[in-house]
mmCIF file of C-alpha atoms in Angstrom:
data_model
loop_
_atom_site.group_PDB
_atom_site.id
_atom_site.type_symbol
_atom_site.label_atom_id
_atom_site.label_comp_id
_atom_site.label_asym_id
_atom_site.label_seq_id
_atom_site.Cartn_x
_atom_site.Cartn_y
_atom_site.Cartn_z
ATOM 1 C CA MET A 28 -84.510 -21.024 -37.920
ATOM 2 C CA ALA A 29 -84.948 -22.929 -34.664
ATOM 3 C CA GLU A 30 -81.099 -23.268 -34.239
ATOM 4 C CA ARG A 31 -80.440 -19.412 -34.194
ATOM 5 C CA PRO A 32 -81.557 -18.941 -30.681
ATOM 6 C CA GLU A 33 -79.181 -21.962 -29.791
ATOM 7 C CA LYS A 34 -76.324 -20.155 -31.559
ATOM 8 C CA HIS A 35 -77.289 -17.017 -29.727
ATOM 9 C CA GLN A 36 -77.434 -18.892 -26.443
ATOM 10 C CA ALA A 37 -74.129 -20.463 -27.239
ATOM 11 C CA GLY A 38 -72.621 -17.037 -27.957
ATOM 12 C CA SER A 39 -74.042 -15.820 -24.676
ATOM 13 C CA VAL A 40 -72.439 -18.627 -22.887
ATOM 14 C CA HIS A 41 -69.022 -17.755 -24.439
ATOM 15 C CA LEU A 42 -69.495 -14.187 -23.610
ATOM 16 C CA CYS A 43 -70.519 -14.897 -20.137
ATOM 17 C CA LEU A 44 -67.436 -17.087 -19.857
ATOM 18 C CA ALA A 45 -65.143 -14.499 -21.350
ATOM 19 C CA GLU A 46 -66.629 -11.854 -18.996
ATOM 20 C CA SER A 47 -66.305 -14.219 -16.056
ATOM 21 C CA SER A 48 -62.592 -14.988 -17.063
ATOM 22 C CA SER A 49 -62.029 -11.186 -17.348
ATOM 23 C CA THR A 50 -63.487 -10.577 -14.025
ATOM 24 C CA ASN A 51 -61.545 -13.317 -12.416
ATOM 25 C CA LYS A 52 -58.352 -11.877 -13.987
ATOM 26 C CA LYS A 53 -59.127 -8.526 -12.656
ATOM 27 C CA ASP A 54 -59.790 -9.955 -9.226
ATOM 28 C CA GLU A 55 -56.546 -11.722 -9.272
ATOM 29 C CA MET A 56 -54.712 -8.638 -10.366
ATOM 30 C CA ALA A 57 -56.342 -6.658 -7.584
ATOM 31 C CA ASP A 58 -55.457 -9.317 -5.055
ATOM 32 C CA LYS A 59 -51.824 -9.211 -6.282
ATOM 33 C CA LEU A 60 -51.862 -5.420 -6.143
ATOM 34 C CA THR A 61 -53.254 -5.427 -2.713
ATOM 35 C CA ALA A 62 -50.606 -7.885 -1.534
ATOM 36 C CA LEU A 63 -47.761 -5.930 -3.154
ATOM 37 C CA LEU A 64 -49.021 -2.788 -1.505
ATOM 38 C CA ALA A 65 -49.152 -4.570 1.844
ATOM 39 C CA ARG A 66 -45.583 -5.889 1.304
ATOM 40 C CA LEU A 67 -44.404 -2.293 0.491
ATOM 41 C CA GLU A 68 -45.923 -0.990 3.631
ATOM 42 C CA ALA A 69 -44.280 -3.589 5.562
ATOM 43 C CA VAL A 70 -40.862 -2.817 4.164
ATOM 44 C CA THR A 71 -41.511 0.871 4.707
ATOM 45 C CA GLU A 72 -42.299 0.285 8.429
ATOM 46 C CA ARG A 73 -39.191 -1.866 8.758
ATOM 47 C CA LEU A 74 -36.915 0.828 7.133
ATOM 48 C CA GLU A 75 -38.477 3.476 9.228
ATOM 49 C CA GLY A 76 -37.686 1.421 12.282
ATOM 50 C CA VAL A 77 -34.100 0.822 11.235
ATOM 51 C CA ASP A 78 -33.718 4.527 10.601
ATOM 52 C CA GLY A 79 -35.189 5.362 13.919
ATOM 53 C CA GLY A 80 -32.630 2.830 15.606
ATOM 54 C CA VAL A 81 -29.721 4.313 13.829
ATOM 55 C CA ALA A 82 -30.800 7.790 14.505
ATOM 56 C CA GLY A 83 -31.096 6.915 18.142
ATOM 57 C CA GLY A 84 -27.857 5.250 18.221
ATOM 58 C CA SER A 85 -26.008 8.043 16.647
ATOM 59 C CA ALA A 86 -27.541 10.880 18.452
ATOM 60 C CA PRO A 87 -24.756 12.971 20.268
ATOM 61 C CA PRO A 88 -24.445 11.978 24.003
ATOM 62 C CA THR A 89 -25.718 14.641 26.389
ATOM 63 C CA ALA A 90 -24.157 16.152 29.485
ATOM 64 C CA ALA A 91 -26.028 13.590 31.552
ATOM 65 C CA SER A 92 -24.500 10.690 29.608
ATOM 66 C CA ALA A 93 -21.076 12.308 29.950
ATOM 67 C CA THR A 94 -21.401 11.973 33.777
ATOM 68 C CA ALA A 95 -22.296 8.283 33.334
ATOM 69 C CA ASP A 96 -19.324 7.840 31.109
ATOM 70 C CA ALA A 97 -16.907 9.506 33.625
ATOM 71 C CA ASP A 98 -18.009 6.943 36.097
ATOM 72 C CA ALA A 99 -17.424 3.968 33.655
ATOM 73 C CA PRO A 100 -14.464 1.787 34.250
ATOM 74 C CA PRO A 101 -11.167 2.826 32.632
ATOM 75 C CA SER A 102 -10.418 1.637 29.093
ATOM 76 C CA ALA A 103 -7.624 -0.746 28.284
ATOM 77 C CA MET A 104 -5.591 2.236 27.079
ATOM 78 C CA VAL A 105 -6.032 4.108 30.320
ATOM 79 C CA LEU A 106 -5.142 0.984 32.281
ATOM 80 C CA ALA A 107 -1.869 0.589 30.242
ATOM 81 C CA TYR A 108 -0.867 4.158 31.276
ATOM 82 C CA ASP A 109 -1.723 3.473 34.856
ATOM 83 C CA ALA A 110 0.690 0.547 34.667
ATOM 84 C CA LEU A 111 3.539 2.900 33.270
ATOM 85 C CA LEU A 112 2.832 5.184 36.235
ATOM 86 C CA ALA A 113 2.857 2.353 38.879
ATOM 87 C CA THR A 114 6.088 0.653 37.529
ATOM 88 C CA GLU A 115 8.389 2.832 35.553
ATOM 89 C CA VAL A 116 7.499 6.356 36.792
ATOM 90 C CA SER A 117 7.224 5.093 40.489
ATOM 91 C CA ALA A 118 10.560 3.276 40.344
ATOM 92 C CA PHE A 119 12.106 6.452 39.035
ATOM 93 C CA THR A 120 10.685 8.733 41.762
ATOM 94 C CA GLU A 121 11.601 6.193 44.463
ATOM 95 C CA LEU A 122 15.176 6.076 43.379
ATOM 96 C CA ALA A 123 15.502 9.796 43.081
ATOM 97 C CA ALA A 124 14.348 10.089 46.691
ATOM 98 C CA LYS A 125 17.112 7.794 47.757
ATOM 99 C CA LEU A 126 19.836 10.110 46.423
ATOM 100 C CA SER A 127 21.293 12.811 48.594
ATOM 101 C CA ALA A 128 20.183 15.567 46.405
ATOM 102 C CA ALA A 129 16.853 17.403 47.231
ATOM 103 C CA GLU A 130 16.689 19.165 43.827
ATOM 104 C CA VAL A 131 16.731 15.743 42.118
ATOM 105 C CA LYS A 132 13.947 14.538 44.291
ATOM 106 C CA GLU A 133 11.919 17.562 43.590
ATOM 107 C CA GLN A 134 12.397 17.337 39.965
ATOM 108 C CA ALA A 135 11.357 13.690 40.014
ATOM 109 C CA GLU A 136 8.108 14.616 41.766
ATOM 110 C CA CYS A 137 7.427 17.153 38.985
ATOM 111 C CA VAL A 138 7.979 14.266 36.447
ATOM 112 C CA ARG A 139 5.407 12.198 38.253
ATOM 113 C CA LYS A 140 3.000 15.092 38.268
ATOM 114 C CA ALA A 141 3.617 15.605 34.407
ATOM 115 C CA PHE A 142 2.835 11.882 33.751
ATOM 116 C CA ALA A 143 -0.222 12.119 36.120
ATOM 117 C CA ALA A 144 -1.600 15.182 34.137
ATOM 118 C CA GLN A 145 -1.030 13.245 30.941
ATOM 119 C CA ARG A 146 -2.932 10.297 32.313
ATOM 120 C CA GLU A 147 -6.040 12.521 32.925
ATOM 121 C CA MET A 148 -5.818 13.524 29.341
ATOM 122 C CA MET A 149 -5.737 9.893 28.334
ATOM 123 C CA VAL A 150 -9.023 9.488 30.185
ATOM 124 C CA ALA A 151 -10.508 12.298 28.176
ATOM 125 C CA VAL A 152 -9.147 10.782 24.887
ATOM 126 C CA SER A 153 -10.750 7.340 25.754
ATOM 127 C CA LYS A 154 -14.237 9.072 26.237
ATOM 128 C CA CYS A 155 -14.420 12.019 23.962
ATOM 129 C CA LYS A 156 -14.800 12.661 20.276
ATOM 130 C CA LYS A 157 -11.933 14.606 18.825
ATOM 131 C CA PRO A 158 -11.996 18.182 20.143
ATOM 132 C CA SER A 159 -11.322 21.362 18.237
ATOM 133 C CA ALA A 160 -7.690 22.622 18.184
ATOM 134 C CA ALA A 161 -8.534 25.291 20.839
ATOM 135 C CA GLU A 162 -10.076 22.634 23.068
ATOM 136 C CA LEU A 163 -7.008 20.390 22.593
ATOM 137 C CA GLN A 164 -4.552 23.157 23.637
ATOM 138 C CA GLU A 165 -6.562 23.594 26.844
ATOM 139 C CA LEU A 166 -6.500 19.767 27.436
ATOM 140 C CA VAL A 167 -2.720 19.662 27.166
ATOM 141 C CA LYS A 168 -2.222 22.660 29.403
ATOM 142 C CA PRO A 169 -1.834 20.906 32.637
ATOM 143 C CA THR A 170 0.871 18.591 31.169
ATOM 144 C CA ALA A 171 2.724 21.599 29.529
ATOM 145 C CA GLU A 172 2.812 23.308 32.848
ATOM 146 C CA GLN A 173 4.362 20.280 34.611
ATOM 147 C CA ILE A 174 6.886 20.057 31.882
ATOM 148 C CA GLY A 175 7.875 23.687 32.392
ATOM 149 C CA ALA A 176 8.175 22.835 36.242
ATOM 150 C CA VAL A 177 10.536 19.925 35.449
ATOM 151 C CA GLN A 178 12.731 22.139 33.231
ATOM 152 C CA ALA A 179 12.690 25.055 35.771
ATOM 153 C CA LYS A 180 14.502 22.704 38.232
ATOM 154 C CA VAL A 181 17.732 22.784 36.180
ATOM 155 C CA ASP A 182 20.654 24.608 38.026
ATOM 156 C CA ARG A 183 24.066 24.527 36.358
ATOM 157 C CA ARG A 184 25.791 25.173 39.583
ATOM 158 C CA SER A 185 24.213 22.022 41.044
ATOM 159 C CA ASP A 186 26.367 18.874 41.722
ATOM 160 C CA SER A 187 23.413 17.049 40.172
ATOM 161 C CA PHE A 188 23.505 19.015 36.919
ATOM 162 C CA ASN A 189 23.563 15.924 34.819
ATOM 163 C CA HIS A 190 20.588 14.563 36.624
ATOM 164 C CA LEU A 191 18.561 17.709 36.255
ATOM 165 C CA GLN A 192 19.634 18.378 32.692
ATOM 166 C CA ALA A 193 18.996 14.810 31.404
ATOM 167 C CA VAL A 194 15.469 14.749 32.632
ATOM 168 C CA SER A 195 14.832 18.321 31.422
ATOM 169 C CA GLU A 196 15.966 17.313 27.906
ATOM 170 C CA ALA A 197 13.785 14.216 27.799
ATOM 171 C CA ILE A 198 10.595 15.487 29.383
ATOM 172 C CA PRO A 199 9.303 17.112 26.192
ATOM 173 C CA ALA A 200 8.687 13.478 25.013
ATOM 174 C CA LEU A 201 5.183 14.018 26.677
ATOM 175 C CA GLY A 202 4.604 16.425 23.765
ATOM 176 C CA TRP A 203 3.784 13.375 21.616
ATOM 177 C CA VAL A 204 0.029 14.059 22.064
ATOM 178 C CA MET A 205 0.479 17.071 19.629
ATOM 179 C CA VAL A 206 2.246 14.951 16.947
ATOM 180 C CA GLU A 207 -0.097 13.581 14.237
ATOM 181 C CA LYS A 208 0.345 10.373 12.293
ATOM 182 C CA THR A 209 3.580 8.997 13.847
ATOM 183 C CA PRO A 210 3.896 10.389 17.471
ATOM 184 C CA ALA A 211 6.183 7.410 18.829
ATOM 185 C CA PRO A 212 9.372 8.627 17.124
ATOM 186 C CA HIS A 213 9.046 11.866 18.810
ATOM 187 C CA VAL A 214 9.287 10.092 22.251
ATOM 188 C CA ASN A 215 12.490 8.530 21.332
ATOM 189 C CA GLU A 216 13.985 11.732 19.786
ATOM 190 C CA MET A 217 13.436 13.541 22.905
ATOM 191 C CA TRP A 218 15.000 10.610 25.027
ATOM 192 C CA GLN A 219 18.102 10.836 22.727
ATOM 193 C CA CYS A 220 18.367 14.467 23.752
ATOM 194 C CA GLY A 221 18.507 13.485 27.457
ATOM 195 C CA ALA A 222 20.644 10.373 26.902
ATOM 196 C CA TYR A 223 23.813 12.507 26.695
ATOM 197 C CA ASN A 224 23.653 13.643 30.238
ATOM 198 C CA GLN A 225 22.193 10.332 31.473
ATOM 199 C CA THR A 226 25.397 8.602 30.058
ATOM 200 C CA LYS A 227 27.590 10.915 32.060
ATOM 201 C CA ILE A 228 25.893 9.803 35.200
ATOM 202 C CA LEU A 229 26.562 6.105 34.413
ATOM 203 C CA GLN A 230 29.967 6.946 33.589
ATOM 204 C CA GLN A 231 30.587 8.953 36.807
ATOM 205 C CA PHE A 232 29.070 6.401 39.228
ATOM 206 C CA LYS A 233 29.626 3.003 37.583
ATOM 207 C CA GLY A 234 31.191 0.847 40.190
ATOM 208 C CA LYS A 235 31.053 3.573 42.732
ATOM 209 C CA ASP A 236 27.306 4.093 43.642
ATOM 210 C CA GLU A 237 24.865 1.579 42.426
ATOM 211 C CA THR A 238 21.908 3.693 43.407
ATOM 212 C CA GLN A 239 23.066 6.445 41.161
ATOM 213 C CA VAL A 240 23.373 3.829 38.322
ATOM 214 C CA GLU A 241 19.921 2.438 38.919
ATOM 215 C CA TYR A 242 18.520 5.894 39.008
ATOM 216 C CA ALA A 243 20.031 6.659 35.615
ATOM 217 C CA LYS A 244 18.745 3.336 34.084
ATOM 218 C CA ALA A 245 15.285 4.038 35.585
ATOM 219 C CA MET A 246 15.077 7.378 33.942
ATOM 220 C CA LYS A 247 15.694 5.832 30.506
ATOM 221 C CA GLN A 248 12.979 3.238 31.172
ATOM 222 C CA ILE A 249 10.403 5.743 31.587
ATOM 223 C CA PHE A 250 10.724 6.990 28.010
ATOM 224 C CA VAL A 251 11.211 3.494 26.671
ATOM 225 C CA ALA A 252 7.991 2.397 28.245
ATOM 226 C CA LEU A 253 6.189 5.540 26.996
ATOM 227 C CA GLU A 254 7.241 4.878 23.402
ATOM 228 C CA ALA A 255 5.874 1.424 23.582
ATOM 229 C CA PHE A 256 2.610 2.688 25.021
ATOM 230 C CA VAL A 257 2.273 5.135 22.219
ATOM 231 C CA LYS A 258 3.116 2.529 19.572
ATOM 232 C CA GLU A 259 0.536 0.153 21.067
ATOM 233 C CA HIS A 260 -2.313 2.575 21.635
ATOM 234 C CA HIS A 261 -1.762 5.679 19.600
ATOM 235 C CA ARG A 262 0.514 4.635 16.636
ATOM 236 C CA THR A 263 -1.117 7.046 14.174
ATOM 237 C CA GLY A 264 -1.955 9.943 16.521
ATOM 238 C CA LEU A 265 -4.405 10.142 19.530
ATOM 239 C CA GLU A 266 -7.162 7.691 19.295
ATOM 240 C CA TRP A 267 -10.222 9.587 20.183
ATOM 241 C CA ASN A 268 -13.422 7.928 20.888
ATOM 242 C CA PRO A 269 -15.682 8.393 17.746
ATOM 243 C CA LYS A 270 -18.789 7.347 19.702
ATOM 244 C CA GLY A 271 -17.873 9.511 22.816
ATOM 245 C CA VAL A 272 -19.255 12.658 24.168
ATOM 246 C CA ALA A 273 -18.367 16.216 23.150
ATOM 247 C CA PHE A 274 -15.229 17.509 24.889
ATOM 248 C CA THR A 275 -17.257 20.327 26.340
ATOM 249 C CA ASP A 276 -19.615 17.858 28.042
ATOM 250 C CA PHE A 277 -16.862 15.780 29.521
ATOM 251 C CA GLY A 278 -15.856 15.776 33.222
ATOM 252 C CA ALA A 279 -13.247 13.920 34.940
ATOM 253 C CA SER A 280 -13.420 13.281 38.502
ATOM 254 C CA GLY A 281 -16.135 15.903 38.816
ATOM 255 C CA THR A 282 -14.087 18.602 36.989
ATOM 256 C CA THR A 283 -15.198 19.642 33.549
ATOM 257 C CA LEU A 284 -12.245 19.896 31.204
ATOM 258 C CA VAL A 285 -13.186 23.153 29.418
ATOM 259 C CA PRO A 286 -11.688 26.559 29.401
ATOM 260 C CA PRO A 287 -12.352 28.615 32.514
ATOM 261 C CA PRO A 288 -14.855 31.432 32.246
ATOM 262 C CA PRO A 289 -13.426 34.796 31.271
ATOM 263 C CA ALA A 290 -12.444 37.054 34.111
ATOM 264 C CA PRO A 291 -15.022 39.615 35.291
ATOM 265 C CA PRO A 292 -14.466 43.076 33.792
ATOM 266 C CA ALA A 293 -12.270 45.440 35.781
ATOM 267 C CA ALA A 294 -13.886 47.785 38.177
ATOM 268 C CA PRO A 295 -14.053 51.354 36.894
ATOM 269 C CA PRO A 296 -11.602 53.875 37.952
ATOM 270 C CA PRO A 297 -12.468 55.888 41.017
ATOM 271 C CA PRO A 298 -14.026 59.269 40.343
ATOM 272 C CA PRO A 299 -11.643 62.174 40.202
ATOM 273 C CA PRO A 300 -11.182 64.053 43.496
ATOM 274 C CA PRO A 301 -13.295 67.205 44.102
ATOM 275 C CA PRO A 302 -11.783 70.438 42.997
ATOM 276 C CA PRO A 303 -9.870 72.380 45.673
ATOM 277 C CA PRO A 304 -11.707 75.154 47.473
ATOM 278 C CA PRO A 305 -11.264 78.655 46.182
ATOM 279 C CA PRO A 306 -8.441 80.603 47.876
ATOM 280 C CA PRO A 307 -9.604 83.015 50.569
ATOM 281 C CA ARG A 308 -10.038 86.559 49.574
#
């Protein structure tokens, strides 16, 4: 009978140990749960930070940032177009000025202006996201106007008809900007249209007037260089800047390239004249 308390005491010890073990396990699980929650919170904070950074990086640029972009150095693509202007286009206009034909010189100046207008478009392409179709039409308009000026110089009565006609047939090559997927072949196709009259110049002046021959060769080199430029920088169509500013926010040289505001409404018609006085009695 005296041993029963010992058994009870032993059972109590085992119970206490079991309770202690259970408590330790609960504490250990609680510690693990606390640590897991802490890790989840840390991961959540990191993800929120990444999301915030991405959102901040992908936020559309504002008009203020557009001004800063306008002051940024030209891209490699624009510099390549500048090289075309400074070499092939410049050589052509200089040779045209040496010919004794004012209309050829004037047309060559229109060619230079057409390429200069497209150069401004290249600046916009390098700094803008792809615009809408209507905005693209507005952006192309200055180049299109100069193309029209080049073609308006053609005079069938002129002794320089072949000069004028060759350039007139080839200058629509600048329309490559409206050709999607593969614009470079368009440049070559337009040059082939002008090559017919250019060949006549070579045949007429070969061995007689070297300046005329050089002029004809320089004409071809413009479009050869333009095709190479398109292949290098816009092989599959205009390469807009996906991280650039909206077209409506972009300004080049302080001029915003957006459609002009609509004209104010016309003044109302003048009021009708007063009725004539009654005839005398």
